[in-house]
Amino acid sequence: MPDADDDLYKRKVIDESRVHLHDVVPRVGTQFQYIYDFGDNWRHDLLLEAILLPESSAHYPCCVAGQRRTPPEDVGGTLGYEDYLEAVADPKHEEHENILQWRGPFDPESFSFAAVNQRLQKKFRPRASAKAQAQH
């Protein structure tokens, strides 16, 4: 989404719904920044390290590496997340109980390839065409 400061900071903004990733990141070594949730302003610096050949038995997209759990939604960006982790980890913190009621227990070090790939498969599984659905 364009921002009023894009011209000021000479940022090129691309509407991700209108382009394919390979058009933006064409070769190994390409670096770019992805901003997620403009309210919380999560900035991700990304580097395309390798292009792997697809495996016929694999489902795509898929997670091939990772560590640590994703921050909860609406936690307040980087600074809010730091405060959140502090409150979750310290039972004596004044916000500890409120945080647990809001989100429940949270382990920032947990990570599950299986869970990530299950969510990816659910979100990106091929949809049956309207014609195929009408035949059933």
mmCIF file of C-alpha atoms in Angstrom:
data_model
loop_
_atom_site.group_PDB
_atom_site.id
_atom_site.type_symbol
_atom_site.label_atom_id
_atom_site.label_comp_id
_atom_site.label_asym_id
_atom_site.label_seq_id
_atom_site.Cartn_x
_atom_site.Cartn_y
_atom_site.Cartn_z
ATOM 1 C CA MET A 1 0.000 0.000 0.000
ATOM 2 C CA PRO A 2 1.396 3.395 -0.900
ATOM 3 C CA ASP A 3 2.360 5.740 1.915
ATOM 4 C CA ALA A 4 2.517 9.542 1.855
ATOM 5 C CA ASP A 5 6.251 9.378 2.699
ATOM 6 C CA ASP A 6 7.169 7.065 -0.196
ATOM 7 C CA ASP A 7 8.274 9.931 -2.455
ATOM 8 C CA LEU A 8 10.108 11.667 0.394
ATOM 9 C CA TYR A 9 12.164 8.526 1.134
ATOM 10 C CA LYS A 10 12.407 7.553 -2.563
ATOM 11 C CA ARG A 11 10.755 4.194 -1.876
ATOM 12 C CA LYS A 12 9.407 2.150 -4.731
ATOM 13 C CA VAL A 13 6.174 0.555 -3.530
ATOM 14 C CA ILE A 14 4.743 -2.421 -5.378
ATOM 15 C CA ASP A 15 1.186 -3.645 -4.883
ATOM 16 C CA GLU A 16 1.791 -7.332 -4.148
ATOM 17 C CA SER A 17 -1.630 -8.315 -5.465
ATOM 18 C CA ARG A 18 -0.616 -7.219 -8.965
ATOM 19 C CA VAL A 19 2.776 -8.886 -9.435
ATOM 20 C CA HIS A 20 4.428 -12.282 -9.129
ATOM 21 C CA LEU A 21 7.316 -12.686 -6.707
ATOM 22 C CA HIS A 22 9.698 -13.740 -9.499
ATOM 23 C CA ASP A 23 9.078 -10.350 -11.178
ATOM 24 C CA VAL A 24 10.238 -8.489 -8.060
ATOM 25 C CA VAL A 25 12.962 -10.890 -6.948
ATOM 26 C CA PRO A 26 14.382 -12.163 -10.245
ATOM 27 C CA ARG A 27 17.703 -13.708 -9.177
ATOM 28 C CA VAL A 28 19.787 -14.999 -6.301
ATOM 29 C CA GLY A 29 21.290 -12.101 -4.365
ATOM 30 C CA THR A 30 18.271 -9.811 -4.775
ATOM 31 C CA GLN A 31 17.480 -7.939 -1.555
ATOM 32 C CA PHE A 32 14.228 -6.199 -0.723
ATOM 33 C CA GLN A 33 12.179 -4.967 2.195
ATOM 34 C CA TYR A 34 8.695 -6.226 2.996
ATOM 35 C CA ILE A 35 6.512 -4.236 5.364
ATOM 36 C CA TYR A 36 3.784 -6.199 7.106
ATOM 37 C CA ASP A 37 0.955 -4.517 8.992
ATOM 38 C CA PHE A 38 1.433 -0.841 8.330
ATOM 39 C CA GLY A 39 -0.057 -0.020 11.740
ATOM 40 C CA ASP A 40 2.552 -2.035 13.651
ATOM 41 C CA ASN A 41 5.193 -1.430 10.959
ATOM 42 C CA TRP A 42 6.921 -4.823 10.905
ATOM 43 C CA ARG A 43 9.863 -4.425 8.505
ATOM 44 C CA HIS A 44 11.476 -7.524 7.042
ATOM 45 C CA ASP A 45 14.767 -7.315 5.172
ATOM 46 C CA LEU A 46 14.816 -10.254 2.765
ATOM 47 C CA LEU A 47 17.535 -11.794 0.625
ATOM 48 C CA LEU A 48 16.979 -14.465 -2.008
ATOM 49 C CA GLU A 49 19.733 -16.932 -1.138
ATOM 50 C CA ALA A 50 18.891 -19.801 -3.483
ATOM 51 C CA ILE A 51 16.387 -21.050 -6.019
ATOM 52 C CA LEU A 52 15.627 -24.708 -5.429
ATOM 53 C CA LEU A 53 14.331 -27.122 -8.026
ATOM 54 C CA PRO A 54 10.809 -28.283 -7.211
ATOM 55 C CA GLU A 55 10.225 -31.797 -5.954
ATOM 56 C CA SER A 56 7.329 -33.610 -7.611
ATOM 57 C CA SER A 57 6.061 -34.991 -4.284
ATOM 58 C CA ALA A 58 6.189 -31.663 -2.421
ATOM 59 C CA HIS A 59 3.357 -29.184 -1.887
ATOM 60 C CA TYR A 60 4.186 -25.538 -2.529
ATOM 61 C CA PRO A 61 4.664 -23.045 -1.050
ATOM 62 C CA CYS A 62 6.466 -24.722 1.835
ATOM 63 C CA CYS A 63 8.699 -23.736 4.696
ATOM 64 C CA VAL A 64 12.246 -25.107 4.397
ATOM 65 C CA ALA A 65 13.851 -23.347 7.380
ATOM 66 C CA GLY A 66 12.877 -21.250 10.338
ATOM 67 C CA GLN A 67 13.246 -20.494 13.981
ATOM 68 C CA ARG A 68 11.200 -18.868 16.708
ATOM 69 C CA ARG A 69 7.466 -18.348 16.799
ATOM 70 C CA THR A 70 5.793 -15.511 14.942
ATOM 71 C CA PRO A 71 4.709 -12.585 17.152
ATOM 72 C CA PRO A 72 0.993 -12.370 17.937
ATOM 73 C CA GLU A 73 -1.139 -10.098 15.762
ATOM 74 C CA ASP A 74 -1.676 -6.531 16.970
ATOM 75 C CA VAL A 75 1.082 -6.722 19.570
ATOM 76 C CA GLY A 76 2.381 -3.277 18.646
ATOM 77 C CA GLY A 77 5.343 -3.800 16.353
ATOM 78 C CA THR A 78 8.923 -4.313 17.515
ATOM 79 C CA LEU A 79 8.697 -2.216 20.687
ATOM 80 C CA GLY A 80 5.291 -3.608 21.614
ATOM 81 C CA TYR A 81 6.592 -7.141 21.089
ATOM 82 C CA GLU A 82 9.559 -6.496 23.401
ATOM 83 C CA ASP A 83 7.144 -5.245 26.090
ATOM 84 C CA TYR A 84 4.858 -8.227 25.465
ATOM 85 C CA LEU A 85 7.711 -10.746 25.875
ATOM 86 C CA GLU A 86 8.826 -9.062 29.080
ATOM 87 C CA ALA A 87 5.303 -9.197 30.543
ATOM 88 C CA VAL A 88 4.733 -12.843 29.491
ATOM 89 C CA ALA A 89 8.048 -13.987 30.980
ATOM 90 C CA ASP A 90 7.687 -12.225 34.343
ATOM 91 C CA PRO A 91 4.803 -13.370 36.581
ATOM 92 C CA LYS A 92 5.422 -10.276 38.749
ATOM 93 C CA HIS A 93 5.036 -7.879 35.805
ATOM 94 C CA GLU A 94 1.964 -5.651 36.236
ATOM 95 C CA GLU A 95 0.617 -6.681 32.803
ATOM 96 C CA HIS A 96 1.387 -10.411 33.106
ATOM 97 C CA GLU A 97 -2.148 -11.561 33.947
ATOM 98 C CA ASN A 98 -3.763 -9.238 31.387
ATOM 99 C CA ILE A 99 -1.465 -10.589 28.663
ATOM 100 C CA LEU A 100 -2.267 -14.200 29.578
ATOM 101 C CA GLN A 101 -6.009 -13.447 29.492
ATOM 102 C CA TRP A 102 -5.631 -11.666 26.146
ATOM 103 C CA ARG A 103 -3.464 -14.228 24.323
ATOM 104 C CA GLY A 104 -2.774 -17.141 26.649
ATOM 105 C CA PRO A 105 0.653 -18.691 27.200
ATOM 106 C CA PHE A 106 3.321 -17.865 24.622
ATOM 107 C CA ASP A 107 6.724 -19.453 24.009
ATOM 108 C CA PRO A 108 8.706 -17.281 21.567
ATOM 109 C CA GLU A 109 11.287 -20.041 21.032
ATOM 110 C CA SER A 110 8.815 -22.654 19.778
ATOM 111 C CA PHE A 111 8.695 -23.384 16.052
ATOM 112 C CA SER A 112 7.050 -26.180 14.112
ATOM 113 C CA PHE A 113 7.755 -26.860 10.430
ATOM 114 C CA ALA A 114 4.749 -29.181 10.385
ATOM 115 C CA ALA A 115 2.392 -26.498 11.716
ATOM 116 C CA VAL A 116 3.702 -23.833 9.331
ATOM 117 C CA ASN A 117 3.444 -26.133 6.325
ATOM 118 C CA GLN A 118 -0.014 -27.297 7.353
ATOM 119 C CA ARG A 119 -1.202 -23.659 7.422
ATOM 120 C CA LEU A 120 0.456 -22.995 4.048
ATOM 121 C CA GLN A 121 -1.169 -26.042 2.469
ATOM 122 C CA LYS A 122 -4.579 -25.058 3.823
ATOM 123 C CA LYS A 123 -4.257 -21.481 2.574
ATOM 124 C CA PHE A 124 -2.772 -22.290 -0.841
ATOM 125 C CA ARG A 125 -4.359 -25.617 -1.770
ATOM 126 C CA PRO A 126 -5.707 -25.609 -5.314
ATOM 127 C CA ARG A 127 -9.369 -24.759 -5.544
ATOM 128 C CA ALA A 128 -11.636 -26.829 -7.746
ATOM 129 C CA SER A 129 -12.921 -24.952 -10.757
ATOM 130 C CA ALA A 130 -16.580 -23.974 -10.890
ATOM 131 C CA LYS A 131 -17.039 -26.384 -13.798
ATOM 132 C CA ALA A 132 -15.594 -29.307 -11.807
ATOM 133 C CA GLN A 133 -17.748 -28.427 -8.798
ATOM 134 C CA ALA A 134 -20.889 -28.317 -10.948
ATOM 135 C CA GLN A 135 -20.206 -31.858 -12.195
ATOM 136 C CA HIS A 136 -20.270 -33.281 -8.650
#
